[in-house]
Amino acid sequence: MFVQVIQGQVSDAGQAHAALDRWMQELAPEATGWLGTTAGVTADGRFLALARFESADAARQNSESPAQDKWWHEFSSLLGGGATFQDTEDVVVEMLGDLDSAGFVQVIQGRVSDPARARALMADNSEEWAAFRPDLIGTVSAMYGDDTFTTAFYFTSEAEAREAEKKELPEQLKPQLDELNSLDQVEPTFFDLTQPWLYSAR
């Protein structure tokens, strides 16, 4: 899988949402290898989108389409200061349910000292974590060559996620979380998409 993360600042979230809805209606049916997109705008106007494709080649073919180029030119005018892009095929998807059913998505970006260890830790005790956090529907994690990462956490709702955050962590999971946190090289950045825009090829 290939993931492209797009970020920018918007002053009108409604216009950005309408533009993505139009892409879904007009361009998605012809988008080669497109699997889905998670997008949204935070309370302070930060736009973020994770576009998932079958491969980097599929994403490149889509970006070279004249219709896509025209749409992006119009959409990028909504992003004050332009957009930043991060591309990777180092992607891990964990689906405990239908990601498109999420009512709240929290995206975390950061840098870790040992990406392989971080990946292994995130895969450990999956059944125990699922039992502890039934509000979590799944995750999409993208790693980059400079050891930075973007991970999207899909929750049933913000209210259920916030309530679950207050629960006492089971003793058997604490060492795992402590080690994972110890790998952070910078303070993580959080993007709360309280009204996520979820699109899928199906």
PDB file of C-alpha atoms in Angstrom:
ATOM      1  CA  MET A   1       0.000   0.000   0.000  1.00  0.00           C
ATOM      2  CA  PHE A   2       1.030   3.606  -0.636  1.00  0.00           C
ATOM      3  CA  VAL A   3      -0.063   6.548   1.521  1.00  0.00           C
ATOM      4  CA  GLN A   4       0.255  10.228   0.745  1.00  0.00           C
ATOM      5  CA  VAL A   5      -0.229  12.633   3.649  1.00  0.00           C
ATOM      6  CA  ILE A   6      -1.251  16.148   2.614  1.00  0.00           C
ATOM      7  CA  GLN A   7      -1.271  19.063   5.045  1.00  0.00           C
ATOM      8  CA  GLY A   8      -2.051  22.758   4.935  1.00  0.00           C
ATOM      9  CA  GLN A   9      -4.021  25.555   6.547  1.00  0.00           C
ATOM     10  CA  VAL A  10      -7.581  26.390   5.518  1.00  0.00           C
ATOM     11  CA  SER A  11      -9.838  29.270   6.445  1.00  0.00           C
ATOM     12  CA  ASP A  12     -13.051  27.645   5.234  1.00  0.00           C
ATOM     13  CA  ALA A  13     -13.448  23.969   6.165  1.00  0.00           C
ATOM     14  CA  GLY A  14     -16.808  23.822   4.381  1.00  0.00           C
ATOM     15  CA  GLN A  15     -15.262  24.726   1.034  1.00  0.00           C
ATOM     16  CA  ALA A  16     -12.532  22.121   1.488  1.00  0.00           C
ATOM     17  CA  HIS A  17     -15.100  19.470   2.371  1.00  0.00           C
ATOM     18  CA  ALA A  18     -17.232  20.346  -0.646  1.00  0.00           C
ATOM     19  CA  ALA A  19     -14.187  20.114  -2.914  1.00  0.00           C
ATOM     20  CA  LEU A  20     -13.361  16.614  -1.642  1.00  0.00           C
ATOM     21  CA  ASP A  21     -16.983  15.573  -2.053  1.00  0.00           C
ATOM     22  CA  ARG A  22     -16.773  16.765  -5.657  1.00  0.00           C
ATOM     23  CA  TRP A  23     -13.559  14.761  -6.161  1.00  0.00           C
ATOM     24  CA  MET A  24     -15.354  11.686  -4.853  1.00  0.00           C
ATOM     25  CA  GLN A  25     -18.239  12.148  -7.257  1.00  0.00           C
ATOM     26  CA  GLU A  26     -16.346  13.200 -10.361  1.00  0.00           C
ATOM     27  CA  LEU A  27     -12.817  11.796 -10.173  1.00  0.00           C
ATOM     28  CA  ALA A  28     -12.869   8.820  -7.795  1.00  0.00           C
ATOM     29  CA  PRO A  29     -14.523   6.444 -10.322  1.00  0.00           C
ATOM     30  CA  GLU A  30     -11.509   6.896 -12.632  1.00  0.00           C
ATOM     31  CA  ALA A  31      -8.804   7.087  -9.953  1.00  0.00           C
ATOM     32  CA  THR A  32      -6.394   4.223 -10.651  1.00  0.00           C
ATOM     33  CA  GLY A  33      -5.708   2.092  -7.582  1.00  0.00           C
ATOM     34  CA  TRP A  34      -7.264   4.554  -5.132  1.00  0.00           C
ATOM     35  CA  LEU A  35      -8.400   2.783  -1.948  1.00  0.00           C
ATOM     36  CA  GLY A  36      -9.672   5.548   0.294  1.00  0.00           C
ATOM     37  CA  THR A  37      -9.056   8.917   1.891  1.00  0.00           C
ATOM     38  CA  THR A  38      -9.322  10.158   5.460  1.00  0.00           C
ATOM     39  CA  ALA A  39      -9.399  13.931   5.790  1.00  0.00           C
ATOM     40  CA  GLY A  40     -10.580  16.753   7.987  1.00  0.00           C
ATOM     41  CA  VAL A  41      -9.799  20.099   9.562  1.00  0.00           C
ATOM     42  CA  THR A  42      -8.835  20.709  13.175  1.00  0.00           C
ATOM     43  CA  ALA A  43     -10.412  23.396  15.336  1.00  0.00           C
ATOM     44  CA  ASP A  44      -7.502  25.731  14.535  1.00  0.00           C
ATOM     45  CA  GLY A  45      -7.825  25.290  10.768  1.00  0.00           C
ATOM     46  CA  ARG A  46      -5.159  22.685  10.062  1.00  0.00           C
ATOM     47  CA  PHE A  47      -6.140  20.512   7.098  1.00  0.00           C
ATOM     48  CA  LEU A  48      -4.858  16.951   6.924  1.00  0.00           C
ATOM     49  CA  ALA A  49      -5.578  14.104   4.510  1.00  0.00           C
ATOM     50  CA  LEU A  50      -4.301  10.546   4.195  1.00  0.00           C
ATOM     51  CA  ALA A  51      -4.871   9.218   0.684  1.00  0.00           C
ATOM     52  CA  ARG A  52      -4.401   5.462   0.317  1.00  0.00           C
ATOM     53  CA  PHE A  53      -3.493   3.799  -2.989  1.00  0.00           C
ATOM     54  CA  GLU A  54      -2.605   0.256  -4.011  1.00  0.00           C
ATOM     55  CA  SER A  55       0.897   1.405  -5.017  1.00  0.00           C
ATOM     56  CA  ALA A  56       3.078   4.411  -5.704  1.00  0.00           C
ATOM     57  CA  ASP A  57       2.653   3.791  -9.440  1.00  0.00           C
ATOM     58  CA  ALA A  58      -1.119   3.986  -9.082  1.00  0.00           C
ATOM     59  CA  ALA A  59      -0.848   7.256  -7.171  1.00  0.00           C
ATOM     60  CA  ARG A  60       1.482   8.701  -9.793  1.00  0.00           C
ATOM     61  CA  GLN A  61      -0.860   7.745 -12.636  1.00  0.00           C
ATOM     62  CA  ASN A  62      -3.698   9.444 -10.820  1.00  0.00           C
ATOM     63  CA  SER A  63      -1.701  12.635 -10.198  1.00  0.00           C
ATOM     64  CA  GLU A  64      -0.774  12.824 -13.895  1.00  0.00           C
ATOM     65  CA  SER A  65      -4.433  12.902 -14.958  1.00  0.00           C
ATOM     66  CA  PRO A  66      -5.437  16.285 -16.461  1.00  0.00           C
ATOM     67  CA  ALA A  67      -8.711  16.185 -14.519  1.00  0.00           C
ATOM     68  CA  GLN A  68      -6.830  15.551 -11.278  1.00  0.00           C
ATOM     69  CA  ASP A  69      -4.395  18.357 -12.049  1.00  0.00           C
ATOM     70  CA  LYS A  70      -7.290  20.785 -12.645  1.00  0.00           C
ATOM     71  CA  TRP A  71      -9.036  19.731  -9.434  1.00  0.00           C
ATOM     72  CA  TRP A  72      -5.857  20.056  -7.375  1.00  0.00           C
ATOM     73  CA  HIS A  73      -5.163  23.527  -8.762  1.00  0.00           C
ATOM     74  CA  GLU A  74      -8.600  24.621  -7.570  1.00  0.00           C
ATOM     75  CA  PHE A  75      -8.343  22.828  -4.229  1.00  0.00           C
ATOM     76  CA  SER A  76      -4.849  24.086  -3.405  1.00  0.00           C
ATOM     77  CA  SER A  77      -6.126  27.655  -3.682  1.00  0.00           C
ATOM     78  CA  LEU A  78      -8.011  26.944  -0.443  1.00  0.00           C
ATOM     79  CA  LEU A  79      -4.770  26.142   1.391  1.00  0.00           C
ATOM     80  CA  GLY A  80      -3.149  29.286   2.707  1.00  0.00           C
ATOM     81  CA  GLY A  81       0.614  28.996   2.358  1.00  0.00           C
ATOM     82  CA  GLY A  82       0.386  25.928   0.133  1.00  0.00           C
ATOM     83  CA  ALA A  83       0.520  22.235   0.976  1.00  0.00           C
ATOM     84  CA  THR A  84       3.131  19.800   2.232  1.00  0.00           C
ATOM     85  CA  PHE A  85       3.310  16.187   1.085  1.00  0.00           C
ATOM     86  CA  GLN A  86       4.741  13.016   2.607  1.00  0.00           C
ATOM     87  CA  ASP A  87       4.763   9.798   0.572  1.00  0.00           C
ATOM     88  CA  THR A  88       5.539   6.268   1.701  1.00  0.00           C
ATOM     89  CA  GLU A  89       4.931   2.612   0.990  1.00  0.00           C
ATOM     90  CA  ASP A  90       5.941   1.676   4.550  1.00  0.00           C
ATOM     91  CA  VAL A  91       2.344   1.398   5.730  1.00  0.00           C
ATOM     92  CA  VAL A  92       0.632  -0.772   8.340  1.00  0.00           C
ATOM     93  CA  VAL A  93      -3.164  -0.944   8.540  1.00  0.00           C
ATOM     94  CA  GLU A  94      -4.974  -2.545  11.451  1.00  0.00           C
ATOM     95  CA  MET A  95      -8.717  -2.884  11.016  1.00  0.00           C
ATOM     96  CA  LEU A  96     -10.810  -3.967  13.986  1.00  0.00           C
ATOM     97  CA  GLY A  97     -13.932  -2.683  12.256  1.00  0.00           C
ATOM     98  CA  ASP A  98     -15.019  -0.471   9.363  1.00  0.00           C
ATOM     99  CA  LEU A  99     -12.736   2.562   9.323  1.00  0.00           C
ATOM    100  CA  ASP A 100     -15.349   4.543   7.426  1.00  0.00           C
ATOM    101  CA  SER A 101     -17.722   4.233  10.383  1.00  0.00           C
ATOM    102  CA  ALA A 102     -15.444   6.309  12.643  1.00  0.00           C
ATOM    103  CA  GLY A 103     -16.976   9.340  14.305  1.00  0.00           C
ATOM    104  CA  PHE A 104     -13.624  10.709  15.464  1.00  0.00           C
ATOM    105  CA  VAL A 105     -10.098  10.409  14.063  1.00  0.00           C
ATOM    106  CA  GLN A 106      -6.970  11.452  15.914  1.00  0.00           C
ATOM    107  CA  VAL A 107      -3.778  11.737  13.875  1.00  0.00           C
ATOM    108  CA  ILE A 108      -0.412  11.716  15.629  1.00  0.00           C
ATOM    109  CA  GLN A 109       2.881  12.731  14.016  1.00  0.00           C
ATOM    110  CA  GLY A 110       6.326  12.356  15.516  1.00  0.00           C
ATOM    111  CA  ARG A 111       9.766  10.755  15.274  1.00  0.00           C
ATOM    112  CA  VAL A 112      11.009   7.577  16.936  1.00  0.00           C
ATOM    113  CA  SER A 113      14.518   6.306  17.652  1.00  0.00           C
ATOM    114  CA  ASP A 114      13.787   2.738  16.530  1.00  0.00           C
ATOM    115  CA  PRO A 115      11.017   2.402  13.921  1.00  0.00           C
ATOM    116  CA  ALA A 116      11.253  -1.388  13.754  1.00  0.00           C
ATOM    117  CA  ARG A 117      10.830  -1.700  17.514  1.00  0.00           C
ATOM    118  CA  ALA A 118       7.965   0.789  17.505  1.00  0.00           C
ATOM    119  CA  ARG A 119       6.224  -1.220  14.793  1.00  0.00           C
ATOM    120  CA  ALA A 120       6.681  -4.446  16.738  1.00  0.00           C
ATOM    121  CA  LEU A 121       5.364  -2.896  19.954  1.00  0.00           C
ATOM    122  CA  MET A 122       2.258  -1.564  18.225  1.00  0.00           C
ATOM    123  CA  ALA A 123       1.482  -5.086  17.003  1.00  0.00           C
ATOM    124  CA  ASP A 124       1.908  -6.739  20.438  1.00  0.00           C
ATOM    125  CA  ASN A 125      -1.021  -7.728  22.649  1.00  0.00           C
ATOM    126  CA  SER A 126      -3.562  -6.752  20.011  1.00  0.00           C
ATOM    127  CA  GLU A 127      -6.364  -8.760  21.635  1.00  0.00           C
ATOM    128  CA  GLU A 128      -5.720  -7.188  25.039  1.00  0.00           C
ATOM    129  CA  TRP A 129      -5.695  -3.686  23.573  1.00  0.00           C
ATOM    130  CA  ALA A 130      -8.911  -4.383  21.660  1.00  0.00           C
ATOM    131  CA  ALA A 131     -10.594  -5.496  24.872  1.00  0.00           C
ATOM    132  CA  PHE A 132      -9.290  -2.452  26.765  1.00  0.00           C
ATOM    133  CA  ARG A 133     -10.231   0.052  24.056  1.00  0.00           C
ATOM    134  CA  PRO A 134     -13.396  -1.151  22.286  1.00  0.00           C
ATOM    135  CA  ASP A 135     -13.845   2.430  21.058  1.00  0.00           C
ATOM    136  CA  LEU A 136     -10.842   1.995  18.721  1.00  0.00           C
ATOM    137  CA  ILE A 137     -11.904   0.808  15.260  1.00  0.00           C
ATOM    138  CA  GLY A 138      -8.462   0.648  13.694  1.00  0.00           C
ATOM    139  CA  THR A 139      -5.259   2.447  12.734  1.00  0.00           C
ATOM    140  CA  VAL A 140      -3.311   3.474   9.645  1.00  0.00           C
ATOM    141  CA  SER A 141       0.413   4.004  10.278  1.00  0.00           C
ATOM    142  CA  ALA A 142       2.818   5.526   7.749  1.00  0.00           C
ATOM    143  CA  MET A 143       6.585   5.524   8.374  1.00  0.00           C
ATOM    144  CA  TYR A 144       9.163   7.626   6.522  1.00  0.00           C
ATOM    145  CA  GLY A 145      12.874   7.242   5.868  1.00  0.00           C
ATOM    146  CA  ASP A 146      13.830   9.914   8.396  1.00  0.00           C
ATOM    147  CA  ASP A 147      12.148   7.894  11.201  1.00  0.00           C
ATOM    148  CA  THR A 148       9.158  10.230  11.321  1.00  0.00           C
ATOM    149  CA  PHE A 149       5.658   8.801  11.271  1.00  0.00           C
ATOM    150  CA  THR A 150       1.991   9.638  10.826  1.00  0.00           C
ATOM    151  CA  THR A 151      -0.571   7.400  12.543  1.00  0.00           C
ATOM    152  CA  ALA A 152      -4.329   7.830  12.301  1.00  0.00           C
ATOM    153  CA  PHE A 153      -6.464   6.333  15.080  1.00  0.00           C
ATOM    154  CA  TYR A 154     -10.113   5.711  14.178  1.00  0.00           C
ATOM    155  CA  PHE A 155     -12.614   5.822  17.054  1.00  0.00           C
ATOM    156  CA  THR A 156     -16.342   5.163  17.315  1.00  0.00           C
ATOM    157  CA  SER A 157     -16.890   8.699  18.645  1.00  0.00           C
ATOM    158  CA  GLU A 158     -14.961  11.453  20.379  1.00  0.00           C
ATOM    159  CA  ALA A 159     -17.068  11.085  23.535  1.00  0.00           C
ATOM    160  CA  GLU A 160     -16.285   7.370  23.803  1.00  0.00           C
ATOM    161  CA  ALA A 161     -12.600   7.949  23.068  1.00  0.00           C
ATOM    162  CA  ARG A 162     -12.302  10.651  25.743  1.00  0.00           C
ATOM    163  CA  GLU A 163     -14.097   8.488  28.272  1.00  0.00           C
ATOM    164  CA  ALA A 164     -11.862   5.512  27.494  1.00  0.00           C
ATOM    165  CA  GLU A 165      -8.759   7.687  27.989  1.00  0.00           C
ATOM    166  CA  LYS A 166      -9.710   7.998  31.667  1.00  0.00           C
ATOM    167  CA  LYS A 167      -9.623   4.240  32.290  1.00  0.00           C
ATOM    168  CA  GLU A 168      -6.815   2.702  34.294  1.00  0.00           C
ATOM    169  CA  LEU A 169      -4.374   0.913  32.016  1.00  0.00           C
ATOM    170  CA  PRO A 170      -4.095  -2.826  32.784  1.00  0.00           C
ATOM    171  CA  GLU A 171      -0.803  -3.741  34.456  1.00  0.00           C
ATOM    172  CA  GLN A 172       0.203  -6.129  31.660  1.00  0.00           C
ATOM    173  CA  LEU A 173      -0.003  -3.323  29.074  1.00  0.00           C
ATOM    174  CA  LYS A 174       1.922  -0.645  30.989  1.00  0.00           C
ATOM    175  CA  PRO A 175       5.468  -1.862  30.092  1.00  0.00           C
ATOM    176  CA  GLN A 176       4.525  -1.929  26.425  1.00  0.00           C
ATOM    177  CA  LEU A 177       3.183   1.626  26.472  1.00  0.00           C
ATOM    178  CA  ASP A 178       6.103   2.894  28.544  1.00  0.00           C
ATOM    179  CA  GLU A 179       8.628   1.463  26.088  1.00  0.00           C
ATOM    180  CA  LEU A 180       6.720   2.844  23.119  1.00  0.00           C
ATOM    181  CA  ASN A 181       6.691   6.307  24.685  1.00  0.00           C
ATOM    182  CA  SER A 182      10.415   6.051  25.440  1.00  0.00           C
ATOM    183  CA  LEU A 183      11.132   5.809  21.697  1.00  0.00           C
ATOM    184  CA  ASP A 184       9.772   9.308  21.020  1.00  0.00           C
ATOM    185  CA  GLN A 185      12.505  11.672  19.822  1.00  0.00           C
ATOM    186  CA  VAL A 186      10.278  14.751  19.629  1.00  0.00           C
ATOM    187  CA  GLU A 187       7.053  15.817  21.267  1.00  0.00           C
ATOM    188  CA  PRO A 188       4.275  14.274  19.143  1.00  0.00           C
ATOM    189  CA  THR A 189       1.851  16.553  17.300  1.00  0.00           C
ATOM    190  CA  PHE A 190      -1.868  15.753  17.554  1.00  0.00           C
ATOM    191  CA  PHE A 191      -4.559  16.496  14.985  1.00  0.00           C
ATOM    192  CA  ASP A 192      -8.098  15.970  16.289  1.00  0.00           C
ATOM    193  CA  LEU A 193     -10.544  15.480  13.416  1.00  0.00           C
ATOM    194  CA  THR A 194     -13.827  15.743  15.289  1.00  0.00           C
ATOM    195  CA  GLN A 195     -15.802  15.632  12.043  1.00  0.00           C
ATOM    196  CA  PRO A 196     -13.704  13.349   9.823  1.00  0.00           C
ATOM    197  CA  TRP A 197     -14.367  13.117   6.107  1.00  0.00           C
ATOM    198  CA  LEU A 198     -14.139   9.436   5.226  1.00  0.00           C
ATOM    199  CA  TYR A 199     -14.100   8.210   1.642  1.00  0.00           C
ATOM    200  CA  SER A 200     -13.671   4.715   0.279  1.00  0.00           C
ATOM    201  CA  ALA A 201     -13.422   3.107  -3.150  1.00  0.00           C
ATOM    202  CA  ARG A 202     -16.051   0.544  -2.316  1.00  0.00           C
TER     203      ARG A 202
END
